[in-house]
Coordinates of C-alpha atoms in Angstrom, one line a residue:
M1 CA 68.8 5.6 -26.0
N2 CA 67.5 4.0 -29.1
C3 CA 68.1 0.6 -27.5
L4 CA 66.3 1.5 -24.4
C5 CA 63.2 2.8 -26.5
A6 CA 63.3 -0.5 -28.4
A7 CA 63.4 -2.6 -25.1
L8 CA 60.4 -0.5 -23.7
S9 CA 58.4 -0.6 -26.9
P10 CA 56.6 -3.8 -26.1
I11 CA 55.7 -2.6 -22.6
V12 CA 54.4 0.6 -24.1
D13 CA 52.2 -1.4 -26.6
V14 CA 50.9 -3.6 -23.8
T15 CA 50.2 -0.6 -21.6
W16 CA 48.2 1.1 -24.5
A17 CA 46.2 -2.1 -25.3
I18 CA 45.2 -2.4 -21.6
H19 CA 44.2 1.2 -21.6
K20 CA 42.1 1.1 -24.7
Y21 CA 40.5 -2.4 -24.5
F22 CA 40.4 -3.2 -20.8
V23 CA 40.2 0.1 -18.9
F24 CA 38.0 2.0 -21.4
P25 CA 36.1 -0.3 -23.8
A26 CA 33.5 2.3 -24.8
P27 CA 30.6 1.2 -26.8
D28 CA 31.1 2.5 -30.4
P29 CA 28.8 3.9 -31.7
A30 CA 27.0 5.2 -28.6
T31 CA 23.9 3.2 -27.6
Y32 CA 21.7 6.3 -27.7
T33 CA 20.9 9.4 -29.8
L34 CA 19.1 12.6 -29.1
T35 CA 15.8 10.9 -29.8
S36 CA 16.2 7.5 -28.3
Y37 CA 13.7 8.0 -25.6
D38 CA 10.6 10.1 -24.9
Y39 CA 12.0 12.5 -22.5
S40 CA 8.4 14.2 -21.9
A41 CA 7.1 10.8 -20.5
D42 CA 6.0 11.3 -16.9
G43 CA 8.9 10.0 -14.7
G44 CA 11.4 9.4 -17.5
G45 CA 14.9 10.7 -17.8
Y46 CA 15.8 14.0 -19.5
L47 CA 19.0 14.3 -21.6
L48 CA 20.9 17.3 -20.2
W49 CA 24.1 18.9 -21.5
L50 CA 26.2 20.4 -18.6
P51 CA 28.9 22.9 -19.3
Q52 CA 32.3 21.8 -18.1
T53 CA 33.8 24.9 -16.7
P54 CA 35.5 25.7 -13.5
S55 CA 33.3 26.9 -10.6
Q56 CA 34.3 29.6 -8.1
N57 CA 32.8 27.4 -5.4
S58 CA 34.8 24.3 -6.4
P59 CA 38.4 25.0 -6.3
I60 CA 39.7 21.4 -6.6
I61 CA 38.2 21.1 -10.2
K62 CA 41.0 23.4 -11.4
K63 CA 43.6 20.6 -11.1
F64 CA 41.7 18.6 -13.6
Y65 CA 40.5 21.4 -15.8
Q66 CA 43.8 21.5 -17.8
V67 CA 43.2 18.2 -19.5
P68 CA 41.5 18.1 -23.0
H69 CA 37.8 17.6 -22.5
R70 CA 34.5 18.1 -24.2
P71 CA 32.9 21.4 -23.4
Y72 CA 29.6 19.9 -22.6
L73 CA 28.9 16.7 -20.6
P74 CA 25.7 14.6 -21.5
C75 CA 23.7 13.3 -18.6
Y76 CA 20.4 11.7 -17.9
L77 CA 18.3 13.2 -15.1
F78 CA 15.5 11.3 -13.4
I79 CA 13.7 13.6 -11.0
H80 CA 11.6 12.1 -8.2
P81 CA 8.8 14.7 -7.4
S82 CA 8.8 14.3 -3.6
S83 CA 12.2 12.8 -2.6
K84 CA 14.9 15.0 -1.1
R85 CA 17.6 12.5 -1.9
I86 CA 19.6 12.3 -5.2
V87 CA 22.1 9.6 -6.5
I88 CA 24.9 10.5 -8.8
F89 CA 25.6 7.3 -10.6
S90 CA 29.1 6.4 -12.2
H91 CA 28.7 3.5 -14.5
A92 CA 31.0 0.6 -15.3
N93 CA 33.5 0.8 -18.2
G94 CA 31.8 -1.3 -20.9
C95 CA 28.6 0.8 -21.2
D96 CA 27.3 4.3 -21.6
I97 CA 24.4 6.2 -20.2
G98 CA 22.1 5.0 -23.0
D99 CA 22.7 1.4 -21.7
M100 CA 21.9 2.5 -18.2
Y101 CA 18.7 4.4 -19.0
F102 CA 16.2 1.9 -17.7
A103 CA 18.4 0.8 -14.9
M104 CA 18.4 4.4 -13.6
W105 CA 14.7 4.6 -14.0
D106 CA 14.3 1.5 -11.9
L107 CA 16.7 2.8 -9.3
K108 CA 14.6 6.0 -9.0
L109 CA 11.4 4.2 -8.6
R110 CA 12.6 1.4 -6.2
L111 CA 14.7 3.6 -3.9
D112 CA 12.4 6.8 -4.0
C113 CA 15.3 9.0 -5.1
S114 CA 16.3 11.4 -7.9
V115 CA 19.1 10.0 -10.1
L116 CA 21.7 11.7 -12.3
V117 CA 23.8 9.3 -14.4
Y118 CA 26.6 11.2 -16.2
E119 CA 28.8 10.3 -19.4
Y120 CA 32.6 9.6 -19.3
E121 CA 34.9 11.4 -21.6
G122 CA 35.4 9.3 -24.8
Y123 CA 31.9 7.8 -24.3
G124 CA 28.5 8.6 -25.7
L125 CA 27.4 11.5 -27.8
G126 CA 29.3 14.8 -28.7
P127 CA 33.0 15.5 -29.3
K128 CA 35.3 12.9 -27.8
H129 CA 38.7 13.2 -26.3
A130 CA 40.6 10.1 -25.1
P131 CA 39.2 8.8 -21.8
S132 CA 41.5 9.2 -18.9
E133 CA 41.5 9.0 -15.2
Q134 CA 41.7 12.8 -14.9
N135 CA 38.9 13.4 -17.3
I136 CA 36.6 11.0 -15.5
Y137 CA 37.2 12.9 -12.3
L138 CA 36.4 16.2 -14.1
N139 CA 33.2 14.7 -15.3
I140 CA 31.9 13.5 -11.9
R141 CA 32.8 16.9 -10.4
T142 CA 30.8 18.6 -13.2
A143 CA 27.8 16.4 -12.3
Y144 CA 28.3 17.1 -8.6
N145 CA 28.4 20.9 -9.2
F146 CA 25.1 20.8 -11.2
V147 CA 23.3 18.9 -8.5
V148 CA 24.5 21.2 -5.7
E149 CA 24.7 24.6 -7.4
T150 CA 22.0 24.5 -10.0
L151 CA 19.5 22.0 -8.6
G152 CA 20.1 23.2 -5.0
F153 CA 20.6 19.8 -3.3
P154 CA 22.5 20.1 0.0
P155 CA 25.6 18.0 0.0
S156 CA 24.2 15.9 2.9
N157 CA 21.3 14.8 0.4
V158 CA 23.8 13.7 -2.2
F159 CA 24.9 10.0 -2.6
L160 CA 27.5 8.9 -4.9
F161 CA 27.0 5.4 -6.5
G162 CA 29.9 3.8 -8.2
Q163 CA 29.6 0.6 -10.1
S164 CA 32.8 -1.3 -10.9
L165 CA 35.1 1.4 -12.7
G166 CA 32.7 4.0 -11.3
S167 CA 33.9 3.2 -7.7
A168 CA 37.0 5.2 -8.4
P169 CA 35.5 8.6 -9.4
S170 CA 32.9 8.2 -6.7
S171 CA 35.3 7.6 -3.9
A172 CA 37.7 10.2 -5.2
L173 CA 35.2 12.9 -5.2
A174 CA 34.0 12.0 -1.8
G175 CA 37.6 12.1 -0.5
D176 CA 38.4 15.4 -2.2
L177 CA 35.3 17.1 -0.9
Q178 CA 36.0 15.9 2.7
Q179 CA 39.7 16.6 2.8
E180 CA 40.0 19.7 0.6
E181 CA 36.7 21.5 1.1
G182 CA 35.4 20.1 4.4
I183 CA 32.3 18.9 2.8
Q184 CA 30.6 15.5 3.7
I185 CA 28.2 14.1 1.3
G186 CA 25.3 12.0 2.4
G187 CA 26.9 8.7 1.6
L188 CA 28.9 6.4 -0.8
I189 CA 27.6 3.3 -2.5
L190 CA 30.2 1.1 -4.1
Q191 CA 29.2 -2.0 -6.1
S192 CA 32.0 -4.4 -7.2
P193 CA 34.7 -2.1 -6.2
Y194 CA 38.4 -2.7 -6.4
V195 CA 41.5 -1.8 -4.6
S196 CA 43.2 -0.4 -7.8
F197 CA 43.5 -1.5 -11.4
R198 CA 47.0 -2.8 -10.7
E199 CA 45.7 -5.0 -7.9
I200 CA 43.0 -6.4 -10.2
A201 CA 45.9 -7.2 -12.6
G202 CA 47.9 -8.8 -9.7
D203 CA 45.0 -11.3 -9.2
F204 CA 45.6 -12.7 -12.7
V205 CA 49.4 -12.1 -13.5
G206 CA 50.9 -11.9 -10.0
P207 CA 54.1 -9.9 -9.8
L208 CA 53.9 -8.8 -13.5
K209 CA 51.3 -6.4 -12.2
C210 CA 54.1 -3.9 -11.9
F211 CA 53.9 -3.2 -15.7
V212 CA 50.2 -2.3 -15.4
P213 CA 49.5 1.5 -15.0
D214 CA 48.7 2.4 -11.4
L215 CA 45.2 3.7 -12.3
F216 CA 42.1 4.4 -10.2
N217 CA 43.5 3.7 -6.7
V218 CA 40.2 3.4 -4.8
S219 CA 42.0 2.4 -1.5
A220 CA 43.9 5.7 -1.5
S221 CA 40.6 7.6 -2.0
I222 CA 38.7 5.5 0.6
E223 CA 41.2 6.5 3.3
R224 CA 40.3 10.1 2.6
C225 CA 36.5 9.7 3.3
F226 CA 34.4 9.8 6.3
C227 CA 30.9 9.7 5.1
P228 CA 28.7 6.6 5.5
V229 CA 29.5 3.9 3.0
I230 CA 28.1 0.6 1.8
F231 CA 29.9 -2.0 -0.2
L232 CA 28.1 -4.5 -2.4
H233 CA 30.0 -7.4 -3.9
G234 CA 29.2 -10.8 -5.6
L235 CA 31.0 -13.8 -4.1
E236 CA 31.0 -15.5 -7.5
D237 CA 32.7 -12.5 -9.1
R238 CA 35.6 -13.8 -11.2
L239 CA 36.6 -10.5 -12.7
I240 CA 37.0 -8.4 -9.5
S241 CA 37.4 -10.7 -6.4
A242 CA 35.2 -10.0 -3.4
S243 CA 38.6 -9.9 -1.5
H244 CA 38.9 -6.2 -2.8
T245 CA 35.7 -5.2 -1.1
K246 CA 36.9 -6.9 2.2
R247 CA 40.2 -5.0 2.0
L248 CA 38.5 -1.7 1.3
F249 CA 36.0 -2.4 4.2
Q250 CA 39.0 -2.8 6.6
I251 CA 40.7 0.4 5.2
Y252 CA 37.7 2.6 5.5
P253 CA 38.0 5.0 8.5
G254 CA 34.5 6.2 8.7
P255 CA 32.1 5.4 11.6
I256 CA 29.3 4.1 9.4
K257 CA 30.2 1.4 7.0
E258 CA 28.3 -1.7 5.8
K259 CA 29.2 -4.6 3.6
H260 CA 26.8 -6.9 1.7
L261 CA 28.3 -9.9 0.0
A262 CA 25.8 -11.6 -2.4
A263 CA 26.3 -15.3 -2.4
Q264 CA 24.9 -16.0 -5.9
A265 CA 26.1 -12.8 -7.7
D266 CA 29.0 -12.5 -10.1
H267 CA 30.3 -9.3 -11.7
N268 CA 27.2 -8.7 -14.0
T269 CA 24.5 -10.8 -12.7
W270 CA 22.7 -9.8 -9.5
E271 CA 19.4 -10.5 -7.8
M272 CA 18.4 -6.8 -7.7
E273 CA 15.8 -6.9 -4.9
A274 CA 17.7 -9.0 -2.3
D275 CA 21.3 -7.9 -3.2
V276 CA 21.1 -4.3 -4.3
Y277 CA 17.8 -2.5 -3.5
L278 CA 17.2 -3.9 0.0
P279 CA 20.7 -3.4 1.4
I280 CA 20.7 0.2 -0.1
E281 CA 17.2 0.9 1.4
R282 CA 18.4 -0.2 4.8
F283 CA 21.6 1.9 4.4
F284 CA 19.5 5.0 3.5
V285 CA 17.8 4.7 7.0
K286 CA 21.1 5.4 8.6
C287 CA 21.5 8.5 6.4
P288 CA 18.9 11.1 7.0
V289 CA 18.5 14.0 4.6
V290 CA 17.4 17.6 5.1
D291 CA 14.5 19.4 3.8
F292 CA 15.0 22.0 1.0
D293 CA 13.4 23.6 -2.0
R294 CA 14.7 22.0 -5.3
H295 CA 15.4 24.4 -8.2
V296 CA 14.0 24.0 -11.7
V297 CA 16.3 22.6 -14.4
P298 CA 17.3 25.5 -16.7
E299 CA 15.7 24.9 -20.1
K300 CA 19.0 25.7 -21.9
L301 CA 20.6 22.6 -20.4
T302 CA 18.1 20.4 -22.4
K303 CA 19.2 21.9 -25.7
C304 CA 22.0 19.9 -27.5
P305 CA 24.9 22.3 -28.1
Y306 CA 26.1 20.4 -31.2
P307 CA 23.7 21.2 -34.1
D308 CA 25.3 18.6 -36.4
L309 CA 24.8 15.7 -34.1
S310 CA 23.1 12.8 -35.7
T311 CA 19.6 12.0 -34.5
N312 CA 19.4 8.7 -36.4
P313 CA 18.7 5.6 -34.4
P314 CA 22.0 4.0 -33.0
L315 CA 23.7 1.3 -35.0
V316 CA 23.6 -1.2 -32.1
E317 CA 20.5 -2.8 -30.8
M318 CA 19.1 -0.9 -27.8
Q319 CA 19.3 -3.0 -24.6
E320 CA 17.4 -2.6 -21.3
M321 CA 20.5 -3.0 -19.2
R322 CA 20.3 -3.0 -15.4
L323 CA 22.8 -2.8 -12.6
G324 CA 22.8 -6.6 -13.0
S325 CA 21.4 -8.7 -15.7
R326 CA 18.7 -10.3 -13.7
R327 CA 15.7 -8.1 -14.0
S328 CA 14.2 -6.4 -11.0
G329 CA 10.8 -7.9 -11.8
R330 CA 9.2 -5.0 -13.5
G331 CA 8.9 -4.6 -17.2
K332 CA 7.8 -1.8 -19.4
K333 CA 4.1 -2.1 -18.4
E334 CA 4.9 -1.8 -14.8
R335 CA 7.2 1.2 -15.3
E336 CA 4.4 2.9 -17.2
E337 CA 2.0 2.3 -14.4
D338 CA 4.5 3.6 -11.8
G339 CA 4.9 6.8 -14.1

């Protein structure tokens, strides 16, 4: 037995390193604090703390609730005063919601929709447990519960947007809702998605991919979805090949599916107007939403539940990160004029 453990030790070490440094390279320290932004600014995002507890109306959350998790989930909410559509955004693995603040503000203004961007376990502010696939699925379910149960958005008005790593929780939730609860969301937006983490590894190490944990199997989730979907991928992407999107597009069983392959985009650099906003705008035309009366955000959710949490400026330089590093053409002055 000792010999077997000794033989497996290098594989365990490699697996741990992949998990920590490749799958979940969370910014440390967080790129935001309680006072990083002026939340009272018209049109800005509000930092909310969502309780992560099981919901009587959401039975599938119970299968994730046994994993260690923080009791409150930090999120930024950008409310569009007139839009009936909301996007729940799942970010990539190398950033947190502070990094994505201005990107989400731009998304709200350009696509005329409300936006909720939530944090992953092990990222951002508050107590941290080790990030894991199960925890991230719990996190997105908490965000969805808040949007539907507290804000009152009908599921048909909810769109899940997953970027890179975020493709997995977005597609997994869409599939679970469809298959286990008979709920179809408004649509699914996947930017730079992948078949699975093992298949990404296979692009670089071939058959040695068998030693990589089989995490975040997007293809298995995609097969369980039926809502409208759009795939966005850069043809110059050297981290996640566009072949992953092509495979997912073929697998997807739903009647409404679109694919936009950006000729000049790589994994992080996109022409936002031509390759993100316009394709999504056209996609939204095919996904009508229903009228409803949005509920007010309970004030208690804006109060930080951790009194000892530091409000000092973050130790890293604040960056105006966007969905891609090429700016959308509007700076701070334009955002202020837009409100």
